[in-house]
Amino acid sequence: MQVALVGLGVMGKNLALNLIEKGMTLVAYDRNPEAGAELISCAQSLGMAERLHIVSDLGDMIRRLETPRSILLLVPAGELVDKVCSDLVEAGASKDDIIVDCGNSNYKDGIDRKLKYQNKFEFATMGISGGAEGARHGPAMMASGSEGGWERIEPWFEKVAASYNGESCFARVGQSASGHFVKMVHNGIEYALMQLIAELYQLLRLGTGRTPKQVAEIFESWSEGNLNSYLLAISSHILSLETEQGESLVDLIDNKVGAKGTGLWTAQNALELGIAVPSLVAAVQARHLTNTIDTPAAKEMTYANKSTLQIEVDLEELKSAFYFASLLCYRQGLALIKGASRSHQWKVDLNKTLQTWRAGCIIRADYLDDIAQGVEFIDTLDHESQALRSVAAKAMATGLSFPVLSATQTYIATLSTPSNGHLVQAQRDYFGEHGIKTHSGEMCHLTDLVEIDAKVR
């Protein structure tokens, strides 16, 4: 199998080594010649250079490839993707070629590009998770679009991706640009899980007075059971690290958190589609809050430091609450994917989506089987639900910040206890005459139900 790769940054270089290790012949290009030289050097040291060809321009790449061509793009999202696509057309790409955008592009751009290039080549999208390590040894790969083009390269990518219990973590999850939407939501779930773990660390560290090493030990013990996950494991490892002077690594790190945009896109698209994902949105806002000093609203968002309280926490109850909250973060993400799939008619397969997340990716976890059982399984977790209520209440009493923990409790409470929406409906109609809907399904106004002599002015 012959494939081309454009973009030899950290992800591109490691994916290139993975591709040739799995037996593919690779033609690779990067506008920075040093990137190609570095890749050749790595391939030579591993004894795999005979299957690698570095080219100096896209025209040379097109000429070297057998038709129909398969070309992967791992370049920064945005205008550069379109620039490379246009350059490939000028270089000789043809209608039967498949070009796969493997970067973190906005799925809306993918939809537009599929239409823009439909008579020039087959455009497809694929989200890749796992970072540099995953790209090198087996990532999660969420592909979409172009049925015909994928058929000839799919068997190879099933080998390149990570595997779980003998099944590949590569899948064509749906049509059009759904692969990038799934990867976007994957990142939104990632934001929420990272923040949730950080909040539990904060509760144990400042709420109960434990040291980072003691918290690391608790997280490690949880990882030995059904809570084992990549993010919990790396958090335990990070919290155990100390300098030669015995200082905890985390105490040396500034609190400002960066982001590359996919979490924000998740929140924006959820709001546009009218699908509630409060835990994922709270995680995005939590990152924004760490950077308030650098925003135009800095003075309006700067308050005096407040003291906090310490509490007693039952570790088994905390473990149950974390498990339940984690499940709900995934369920919110899957609901968003399903809603978008219906809206865009993508026919996304949630089982295939979960399969891609089982190994190689950042949000892999042993409890994905529990998530796959759906809402019916969630409804059986009465003990865990009570644990989340209890822990959220105790956590808030400390005075510390728990945006994802509290948002997750609010999410499940709103969907499983009486709502307060009736009063909000009445308020809207009172001042704006937007109408109300009664329990019988009738649409009317407050004044149709009761006499109002004079409204508050």
Tab-separated table of C-alpha atoms in Angstrom:
chain	number	residue	atom	x	y	z
A	1	MET	CA	0.000	0.000	0.000
A	2	GLN	CA	1.260	3.437	-0.950
A	3	VAL	CA	0.174	6.597	0.844
A	4	ALA	CA	1.329	10.225	1.024
A	5	LEU	CA	1.534	12.470	4.069
A	6	VAL	CA	1.693	16.273	4.083
A	7	GLY	CA	2.814	17.806	7.383
A	8	LEU	CA	5.676	16.386	9.435
A	9	GLY	CA	5.212	18.138	12.759
A	10	VAL	CA	5.152	16.117	15.978
A	11	MET	CA	1.950	14.232	15.089
A	12	GLY	CA	2.850	13.882	11.408
A	13	LYS	CA	6.347	12.535	12.079
A	14	ASN	CA	5.101	9.939	14.560
A	15	LEU	CA	2.215	8.856	12.360
A	16	ALA	CA	4.647	8.541	9.439
A	17	LEU	CA	6.835	6.143	11.439
A	18	ASN	CA	3.749	4.151	12.413
A	19	LEU	CA	2.627	3.920	8.771
A	20	ILE	CA	5.918	2.593	7.440
A	21	GLU	CA	6.313	0.253	10.399
A	22	LYS	CA	2.958	-1.312	9.473
A	23	GLY	CA	4.243	-1.988	5.944
A	24	MET	CA	3.076	1.021	3.946
A	25	THR	CA	5.260	2.831	1.449
A	26	LEU	CA	5.167	6.506	2.378
A	27	VAL	CA	5.813	9.620	0.306
A	28	ALA	CA	6.128	12.546	2.738
A	29	TYR	CA	6.330	16.325	2.392
A	30	ASP	CA	6.747	19.294	4.685
A	31	ARG	CA	7.531	22.845	3.632
A	32	ASN	CA	10.256	22.834	6.289
A	33	PRO	CA	13.123	20.685	4.863
A	34	GLU	CA	14.458	20.027	8.354
A	35	ALA	CA	11.287	18.142	9.253
A	36	GLY	CA	11.844	15.726	6.369
A	37	ALA	CA	15.499	15.272	7.295
A	38	GLU	CA	14.538	14.490	10.887
A	39	LEU	CA	11.997	11.893	9.751
A	40	ILE	CA	14.544	10.215	7.455
A	41	SER	CA	17.034	10.088	10.326
A	42	CYS	CA	14.474	8.457	12.642
A	43	ALA	CA	13.474	5.933	9.978
A	44	GLN	CA	17.103	5.036	9.301
A	45	SER	CA	17.800	4.474	12.992
A	46	LEU	CA	14.840	2.073	13.089
A	47	GLY	CA	15.857	0.299	9.888
A	48	MET	CA	12.722	1.359	7.981
A	49	ALA	CA	14.039	4.012	5.594
A	50	GLU	CA	13.579	1.870	2.468
A	51	ARG	CA	9.804	2.456	2.609
A	52	LEU	CA	10.098	6.219	3.026
A	53	HIS	CA	10.500	8.873	0.330
A	54	ILE	CA	10.862	12.547	1.247
A	55	VAL	CA	9.925	14.968	-1.530
A	56	SER	CA	10.698	18.648	-1.908
A	57	ASP	CA	7.433	19.736	-3.515
A	58	LEU	CA	3.840	18.548	-3.971
A	59	GLY	CA	4.284	18.045	-7.711
A	60	ASP	CA	6.979	15.451	-7.031
A	61	MET	CA	4.663	13.814	-4.494
A	62	ILE	CA	1.819	13.525	-7.035
A	63	ARG	CA	4.134	12.060	-9.694
A	64	ARG	CA	5.496	9.400	-7.343
A	65	LEU	CA	2.085	8.114	-6.274
A	66	GLU	CA	0.200	5.367	-8.061
A	67	THR	CA	-3.380	6.227	-9.015
A	68	PRO	CA	-5.866	6.456	-7.433
A	69	ARG	CA	-3.831	8.358	-4.837
A	70	SER	CA	-4.332	8.408	-1.061
A	71	ILE	CA	-3.027	11.562	0.635
A	72	LEU	CA	-3.188	12.430	4.337
A	73	LEU	CA	-2.994	16.013	5.595
A	74	LEU	CA	-1.630	16.756	9.065
A	75	VAL	CA	-1.353	20.515	8.871
A	76	PRO	CA	-2.759	23.221	11.187
A	77	ALA	CA	-6.499	23.777	10.862
A	78	GLY	CA	-7.811	26.717	8.892
A	79	GLU	CA	-6.593	28.394	5.723
A	80	LEU	CA	-3.534	26.177	5.384
A	81	VAL	CA	-5.725	23.123	4.728
A	82	ASP	CA	-7.357	24.894	1.785
A	83	LYS	CA	-3.979	26.139	0.558
A	84	VAL	CA	-2.578	22.597	0.485
A	85	CYS	CA	-5.727	21.232	-1.186
A	86	SER	CA	-5.532	23.894	-3.915
A	87	ASP	CA	-1.821	23.250	-4.389
A	88	LEU	CA	-2.468	19.523	-4.745
A	89	VAL	CA	-5.061	20.190	-7.459
A	90	GLU	CA	-2.561	22.376	-9.313
A	91	ALA	CA	0.080	19.670	-8.871
A	92	GLY	CA	-2.130	17.108	-10.620
A	93	ALA	CA	-4.467	15.515	-8.059
A	94	SER	CA	-7.416	13.917	-9.842
A	95	LYS	CA	-11.065	13.094	-9.210
A	96	ASP	CA	-10.480	9.535	-7.983
A	97	ASP	CA	-7.815	10.542	-5.454
A	98	ILE	CA	-8.778	10.684	-1.775
A	99	ILE	CA	-7.388	13.454	0.409
A	100	VAL	CA	-7.982	13.037	4.132
A	101	ASP	CA	-7.795	15.956	6.552
A	102	CYS	CA	-6.397	14.388	9.727
A	103	GLY	CA	-5.957	17.615	11.703
A	104	ASN	CA	-8.203	19.233	14.292
A	105	SER	CA	-10.271	21.113	11.721
A	106	ASN	CA	-13.711	22.517	12.420
A	107	TYR	CA	-16.270	20.061	11.040
A	108	LYS	CA	-18.114	22.922	9.331
A	109	ASP	CA	-15.011	23.563	7.246
A	110	GLY	CA	-15.025	19.872	6.346
A	111	ILE	CA	-18.610	20.088	5.073
A	112	ASP	CA	-17.716	23.104	2.945
A	113	ARG	CA	-14.566	21.469	1.574
A	114	LYS	CA	-16.407	18.305	0.609
A	115	LEU	CA	-18.629	20.432	-1.636
A	116	LYS	CA	-15.826	22.722	-2.792
A	117	TYR	CA	-13.588	19.911	-4.018
A	118	GLN	CA	-16.211	17.333	-5.060
A	119	ASN	CA	-15.270	17.503	-8.744
A	120	LYS	CA	-11.536	17.673	-8.115
A	121	PHE	CA	-10.889	14.835	-5.631
A	122	GLU	CA	-12.620	12.931	-2.837
A	123	PHE	CA	-12.345	14.908	0.395
A	124	ALA	CA	-12.637	13.029	3.685
A	125	THR	CA	-11.993	13.788	7.352
A	126	MET	CA	-10.454	11.821	10.185
A	127	GLY	CA	-9.998	12.804	13.805
A	128	ILE	CA	-6.919	11.326	15.478
A	129	SER	CA	-6.487	11.055	19.250
A	130	GLY	CA	-3.615	9.868	21.363
A	131	GLY	CA	-1.021	12.603	21.048
A	132	ALA	CA	2.471	11.902	19.764
A	133	GLU	CA	2.699	8.574	21.601
A	134	GLY	CA	-0.597	7.389	20.140
A	135	ALA	CA	0.317	8.500	16.614
A	136	ARG	CA	3.542	6.514	16.840
A	137	HIS	CA	2.249	3.279	18.358
A	138	GLY	CA	-1.482	3.230	17.606
A	139	PRO	CA	-3.957	6.107	17.891
A	140	ALA	CA	-7.725	6.249	17.960
A	141	MET	CA	-8.922	7.130	14.462
A	142	MET	CA	-12.410	8.554	13.832
A	143	ALA	CA	-12.936	8.677	10.067
A	144	SER	CA	-15.848	9.835	7.940
A	145	GLY	CA	-16.973	10.536	4.398
A	146	SER	CA	-16.113	9.124	0.986
A	147	GLU	CA	-17.276	5.510	0.992
A	148	GLY	CA	-15.383	4.538	-2.150
A	149	GLY	CA	-12.118	6.195	-1.223
A	150	TRP	CA	-11.988	4.662	2.237
A	151	GLU	CA	-12.585	1.119	1.029
A	152	ARG	CA	-9.126	0.829	-0.496
A	153	ILE	CA	-7.227	2.186	2.529
A	154	GLU	CA	-9.444	1.147	5.440
A	155	PRO	CA	-7.777	-2.279	5.986
A	156	TRP	CA	-4.408	-0.569	6.420
A	157	PHE	CA	-5.656	2.006	8.893
A	158	GLU	CA	-7.241	-0.753	10.938
A	159	LYS	CA	-3.649	-1.971	11.424
A	160	VAL	CA	-2.214	1.485	12.101
A	161	ALA	CA	-4.764	2.313	14.810
A	162	ALA	CA	-4.654	1.012	18.358
A	163	SER	CA	-6.516	-2.217	19.097
A	164	TYR	CA	-8.639	-3.362	22.022
A	165	ASN	CA	-9.363	-7.051	22.592
A	166	GLY	CA	-8.408	-7.761	18.991
A	167	GLU	CA	-10.627	-5.014	17.518
A	168	SER	CA	-9.182	-1.994	15.766
A	169	CYS	CA	-9.771	1.508	17.153
A	170	PHE	CA	-10.190	2.796	13.605
A	171	ALA	CA	-13.731	3.237	12.315
A	172	ARG	CA	-15.667	5.219	9.773
A	173	VAL	CA	-18.109	6.598	12.306
A	174	GLY	CA	-20.463	8.320	9.849
A	175	GLN	CA	-20.946	10.389	6.721
A	176	SER	CA	-19.730	13.814	5.583
A	177	ALA	CA	-17.435	15.498	8.156
A	178	SER	CA	-18.799	13.594	11.161
A	179	GLY	CA	-15.314	12.268	11.973
A	180	HIS	CA	-14.172	15.758	12.889
A	181	PHE	CA	-17.365	16.401	14.853
A	182	VAL	CA	-16.806	13.196	16.841
A	183	LYS	CA	-13.188	14.193	17.494
A	184	MET	CA	-14.337	17.661	18.582
A	185	VAL	CA	-16.774	16.158	21.094
A	186	HIS	CA	-14.077	13.690	22.183
A	187	ASN	CA	-12.006	16.745	23.088
A	188	GLY	CA	-14.955	18.326	24.888
A	189	ILE	CA	-15.298	15.182	27.017
A	190	GLU	CA	-11.534	15.304	27.551
A	191	TYR	CA	-11.843	18.875	28.894
A	192	ALA	CA	-14.576	17.789	31.311
A	193	LEU	CA	-12.734	14.721	32.608
A	194	MET	CA	-9.488	16.636	33.093
A	195	GLN	CA	-11.296	19.372	35.017
A	196	LEU	CA	-13.250	16.835	37.075
A	197	ILE	CA	-10.041	15.078	38.134
A	198	ALA	CA	-8.471	18.444	38.959
A	199	GLU	CA	-11.496	19.317	41.114
A	200	LEU	CA	-11.256	16.081	43.062
A	201	TYR	CA	-7.553	16.784	43.574
A	202	GLN	CA	-8.473	20.281	44.821
A	203	LEU	CA	-11.044	18.823	47.210
A	204	LEU	CA	-8.589	16.294	48.618
A	205	ARG	CA	-5.675	18.747	48.719
A	206	LEU	CA	-7.256	21.919	50.088
A	207	GLY	CA	-10.568	20.524	51.319
A	208	THR	CA	-9.089	17.699	53.397
A	209	GLY	CA	-5.452	18.788	53.793
A	210	ARG	CA	-3.793	15.912	51.959
A	211	THR	CA	-0.474	16.245	50.122
A	212	PRO	CA	-0.131	15.763	46.356
A	213	LYS	CA	1.584	12.408	46.977
A	214	GLN	CA	-1.280	11.244	49.159
A	215	VAL	CA	-3.780	12.232	46.465
A	216	ALA	CA	-1.613	10.401	43.913
A	217	GLU	CA	-1.880	7.246	46.003
A	218	ILE	CA	-5.672	7.537	46.140
A	219	PHE	CA	-5.906	8.005	42.366
A	220	GLU	CA	-3.533	5.102	41.820
A	221	SER	CA	-5.655	2.796	43.982
A	222	TRP	CA	-8.746	3.793	41.991
A	223	SER	CA	-6.896	3.030	38.757
A	224	GLU	CA	-6.356	-0.543	39.905
A	225	GLY	CA	-10.095	-1.186	39.711
A	226	ASN	CA	-12.917	-0.345	37.315
A	227	LEU	CA	-11.968	3.352	37.276
A	228	ASN	CA	-8.783	2.736	35.335
A	229	SER	CA	-8.350	5.388	32.658
A	230	TYR	CA	-5.531	7.177	30.891
A	231	LEU	CA	-6.321	10.591	32.372
A	232	LEU	CA	-6.582	9.284	35.942
A	233	ALA	CA	-3.312	7.367	35.515
A	234	ILE	CA	-1.343	10.359	34.238
A	235	SER	CA	-2.836	12.555	36.974
A	236	SER	CA	-1.624	10.095	39.609
A	237	HIS	CA	1.832	10.067	38.043
A	238	ILE	CA	2.006	13.871	37.829
A	239	LEU	CA	0.990	14.270	41.480
A	240	SER	CA	3.701	11.842	42.582
A	241	LEU	CA	6.513	13.811	40.926
A	242	GLU	CA	8.857	15.868	43.082
A	243	THR	CA	11.997	17.929	42.489
A	244	GLU	CA	15.342	17.004	44.009
A	245	GLN	CA	14.494	19.459	46.794
A	246	GLY	CA	11.303	17.532	47.575
A	247	GLU	CA	8.920	20.115	46.087
A	248	SER	CA	5.774	18.788	44.433
A	249	LEU	CA	5.787	19.392	40.690
A	250	VAL	CA	2.223	20.730	40.657
A	251	ASP	CA	3.126	23.438	43.167
A	252	LEU	CA	5.601	24.902	40.678
A	253	ILE	CA	3.080	25.284	37.839
A	254	ASP	CA	1.051	28.423	37.115
A	255	ASN	CA	-2.746	28.077	37.213
A	256	LYS	CA	-3.479	29.578	33.783
A	257	VAL	CA	-4.738	26.907	31.375
A	258	GLY	CA	-4.473	27.143	27.597
A	259	ALA	CA	-6.735	25.704	24.916
A	260	LYS	CA	-6.657	25.177	21.151
A	261	GLY	CA	-10.325	25.687	20.386
A	262	THR	CA	-12.014	22.296	20.141
A	263	GLY	CA	-13.537	22.577	23.615
A	264	LEU	CA	-14.951	25.986	22.717
A	265	TRP	CA	-16.336	24.576	19.450
A	266	THR	CA	-18.034	21.805	21.438
A	267	ALA	CA	-19.742	24.340	23.676
A	268	GLN	CA	-20.748	26.557	20.749
A	269	ASN	CA	-22.208	23.699	18.720
A	270	ALA	CA	-24.100	22.324	21.703
A	271	LEU	CA	-25.707	25.733	22.209
A	272	GLU	CA	-26.509	26.034	18.495
A	273	LEU	CA	-28.114	22.582	18.429
A	274	GLY	CA	-29.975	23.155	21.694
A	275	ILE	CA	-28.406	20.107	23.361
A	276	ALA	CA	-27.417	20.502	27.022
A	277	VAL	CA	-23.849	19.482	27.849
A	278	PRO	CA	-23.310	21.519	31.048
A	279	SER	CA	-20.292	19.538	32.266
A	280	LEU	CA	-18.440	20.091	28.995
A	281	VAL	CA	-19.353	23.790	28.873
A	282	ALA	CA	-18.334	24.258	32.516
A	283	ALA	CA	-14.914	22.805	31.761
A	284	VAL	CA	-14.377	25.322	28.953
A	285	GLN	CA	-15.463	28.194	31.196
A	286	ALA	CA	-13.210	26.905	33.985
A	287	ARG	CA	-10.233	27.365	31.679
A	288	HIS	CA	-11.420	30.854	30.770
A	289	LEU	CA	-11.714	31.741	34.450
A	290	THR	CA	-8.058	30.882	35.018
A	291	ASN	CA	-7.142	33.549	32.473
A	292	THR	CA	-9.414	36.393	33.605
A	293	ILE	CA	-6.480	38.625	34.522
A	294	ASP	CA	-5.521	38.741	30.832
A	295	THR	CA	-8.998	39.580	29.525
A	296	PRO	CA	-10.564	42.991	28.769
A	297	ALA	CA	-12.906	42.325	31.709
A	298	ALA	CA	-10.023	41.795	34.149
A	299	LYS	CA	-10.886	44.594	36.579
A	300	GLU	CA	-14.555	43.618	36.656
A	301	MET	CA	-13.619	40.012	37.426
A	302	THR	CA	-10.985	40.530	40.108
A	303	TYR	CA	-12.167	39.897	43.665
A	304	ALA	CA	-10.517	39.668	47.071
A	305	ASN	CA	-9.201	36.295	48.257
A	306	LYS	CA	-11.573	34.359	50.514
A	307	SER	CA	-10.831	31.764	53.173
A	308	THR	CA	-11.996	28.181	52.651
A	309	LEU	CA	-13.083	25.400	54.976
A	310	GLN	CA	-11.799	21.869	55.453
A	311	ILE	CA	-14.168	18.914	55.537
A	312	GLU	CA	-14.180	15.163	56.064
A	313	VAL	CA	-14.589	13.074	52.918
A	314	ASP	CA	-15.440	9.383	52.703
A	315	LEU	CA	-13.074	8.067	50.030
A	316	GLU	CA	-15.399	5.285	48.913
A	317	GLU	CA	-18.226	7.786	48.504
A	318	LEU	CA	-15.886	10.099	46.600
A	319	LYS	CA	-14.858	7.229	44.333
A	320	SER	CA	-18.503	6.411	43.582
A	321	ALA	CA	-19.268	10.052	42.870
A	322	PHE	CA	-16.297	10.331	40.500
A	323	TYR	CA	-17.357	7.181	38.648
A	324	PHE	CA	-20.929	8.441	38.229
A	325	ALA	CA	-19.846	11.942	37.188
A	326	SER	CA	-17.414	10.482	34.644
A	327	LEU	CA	-20.143	8.365	33.073
A	328	LEU	CA	-22.368	11.422	32.776
A	329	CYS	CA	-19.646	13.443	31.055
A	330	TYR	CA	-19.392	10.765	28.354
A	331	ARG	CA	-23.171	10.445	28.085
A	332	GLN	CA	-23.516	14.198	27.468
A	333	GLY	CA	-20.936	13.996	24.691
A	334	LEU	CA	-22.652	11.024	23.061
A	335	ALA	CA	-26.013	12.823	23.225
A	336	LEU	CA	-24.435	15.781	21.401
A	337	ILE	CA	-23.004	13.492	18.711
A	338	LYS	CA	-26.340	11.746	18.255
A	339	GLY	CA	-28.197	15.050	18.054
A	340	ALA	CA	-25.799	16.451	15.462
A	341	SER	CA	-25.983	13.209	13.497
A	342	ARG	CA	-29.776	13.479	13.291
A	343	SER	CA	-29.588	17.159	12.370
A	344	HIS	CA	-27.003	16.635	9.613
A	345	GLN	CA	-28.165	13.108	8.598
A	346	TRP	CA	-24.694	11.675	9.195
A	347	LYS	CA	-25.863	8.247	10.449
A	348	VAL	CA	-23.169	8.198	13.128
A	349	ASP	CA	-22.806	4.802	14.805
A	350	LEU	CA	-22.277	5.375	18.548
A	351	ASN	CA	-21.016	1.832	19.085
A	352	LYS	CA	-18.314	2.374	16.455
A	353	THR	CA	-17.524	5.718	18.051
A	354	LEU	CA	-17.015	4.128	21.463
A	355	GLN	CA	-14.887	1.408	19.885
A	356	THR	CA	-12.453	4.029	18.581
A	357	TRP	CA	-12.097	5.392	22.135
A	358	ARG	CA	-11.266	2.094	23.832
A	359	ALA	CA	-7.498	2.278	23.303
A	360	GLY	CA	-4.870	4.664	22.030
A	361	CYS	CA	-6.806	7.841	22.795
A	362	ILE	CA	-6.768	10.344	25.633
A	363	ILE	CA	-10.247	9.484	26.984
A	364	ARG	CA	-9.806	5.704	26.981
A	365	ALA	CA	-11.177	4.075	30.120
A	366	ASP	CA	-12.066	0.604	31.353
A	367	TYR	CA	-15.639	1.707	32.093
A	368	LEU	CA	-16.552	2.454	28.461
A	369	ASP	CA	-18.520	-0.813	28.479
A	370	ASP	CA	-20.715	0.702	31.201
A	371	ILE	CA	-21.232	3.844	29.123
A	372	ALA	CA	-22.229	1.742	26.118
A	373	GLN	CA	-25.168	0.309	28.107
A	374	GLY	CA	-26.876	3.681	27.891
A	375	VAL	CA	-29.381	5.560	29.998
A	376	GLU	CA	-30.994	2.370	31.315
A	377	PHE	CA	-27.742	1.444	33.058
A	378	ILE	CA	-27.291	4.961	34.458
A	379	ASP	CA	-30.747	4.713	36.007
A	380	THR	CA	-29.702	1.660	38.057
A	381	LEU	CA	-26.861	3.509	39.800
A	382	ASP	CA	-28.810	4.775	42.805
A	383	HIS	CA	-25.872	4.487	45.238
A	384	GLU	CA	-23.551	6.343	42.892
A	385	SER	CA	-26.178	9.029	42.261
A	386	GLN	CA	-26.565	9.622	45.984
A	387	ALA	CA	-22.778	9.754	46.322
A	388	LEU	CA	-22.568	12.503	43.701
A	389	ARG	CA	-25.236	14.508	45.527
A	390	SER	CA	-23.456	14.150	48.843
A	391	VAL	CA	-19.965	14.903	47.537
A	392	ALA	CA	-21.123	17.904	45.508
A	393	ALA	CA	-22.832	19.375	48.583
A	394	LYS	CA	-19.800	18.848	50.817
A	395	ALA	CA	-17.435	20.176	48.171
A	396	MET	CA	-19.401	23.406	47.719
A	397	ALA	CA	-19.398	23.917	51.496
A	398	THR	CA	-15.607	24.331	51.430
A	399	GLY	CA	-15.892	27.537	49.421
A	400	LEU	CA	-13.635	26.123	46.713
A	401	SER	CA	-14.510	25.976	43.009
A	402	PHE	CA	-16.086	22.843	41.502
A	403	PRO	CA	-17.589	23.849	38.130
A	404	VAL	CA	-17.755	20.422	36.500
A	405	LEU	CA	-18.714	18.522	39.657
A	406	SER	CA	-21.595	20.906	40.345
A	407	ALA	CA	-22.638	21.126	36.678
A	408	THR	CA	-22.782	17.335	36.447
A	409	GLN	CA	-24.966	17.089	39.546
A	410	THR	CA	-27.186	19.823	38.121
A	411	TYR	CA	-27.416	17.937	34.809
A	412	ILE	CA	-28.647	14.672	36.307
A	413	ALA	CA	-30.886	16.443	38.841
A	414	THR	CA	-32.569	18.533	36.139
A	415	LEU	CA	-33.321	15.432	34.063
A	416	SER	CA	-34.447	13.209	36.949
A	417	THR	CA	-36.297	15.501	39.411
A	418	PRO	CA	-39.150	18.055	39.078
A	419	SER	CA	-38.194	21.006	36.899
A	420	ASN	CA	-38.666	24.697	37.659
A	421	GLY	CA	-39.314	25.575	34.023
A	422	HIS	CA	-43.000	26.352	34.637
A	423	LEU	CA	-42.172	29.573	36.482
A	424	VAL	CA	-39.699	30.657	33.801
A	425	GLN	CA	-42.380	30.045	31.152
A	426	ALA	CA	-44.750	32.248	33.137
A	427	GLN	CA	-42.125	34.993	33.528
A	428	ARG	CA	-41.478	35.076	29.771
A	429	ASP	CA	-45.139	35.361	28.960
A	430	TYR	CA	-45.727	37.953	31.696
A	431	PHE	CA	-43.296	40.497	30.251
A	432	GLY	CA	-43.024	39.399	26.628
A	433	GLU	CA	-46.249	37.523	25.813
A	434	HIS	CA	-44.221	34.640	24.409
A	435	GLY	CA	-46.943	32.138	25.297
A	436	ILE	CA	-47.064	29.201	27.689
A	437	LYS	CA	-47.768	25.509	27.288
A	438	THR	CA	-49.991	23.834	29.877
A	439	HIS	CA	-49.802	20.220	31.071
A	440	SER	CA	-52.609	19.375	28.660
A	441	GLY	CA	-50.468	20.578	25.750
A	442	GLU	CA	-52.527	23.714	25.134
A	443	MET	CA	-50.678	26.830	23.957
A	444	CYS	CA	-52.044	30.028	25.488
A	445	HIS	CA	-51.205	33.094	27.597
A	446	LEU	CA	-51.365	33.723	31.329
A	447	THR	CA	-54.348	36.007	30.770
A	448	ASP	CA	-56.251	33.073	29.221
A	449	LEU	CA	-55.975	31.204	32.531
A	450	VAL	CA	-56.358	33.915	35.171
A	451	GLU	CA	-57.534	37.491	35.360
A	452	ILE	CA	-54.724	40.004	35.777
A	453	ASP	CA	-56.107	43.411	36.665
A	454	ALA	CA	-52.795	45.244	36.205
A	455	LYS	CA	-49.281	43.912	35.563
A	456	VAL	CA	-46.279	44.983	37.608
A	457	ARG	CA	-44.617	47.916	35.919
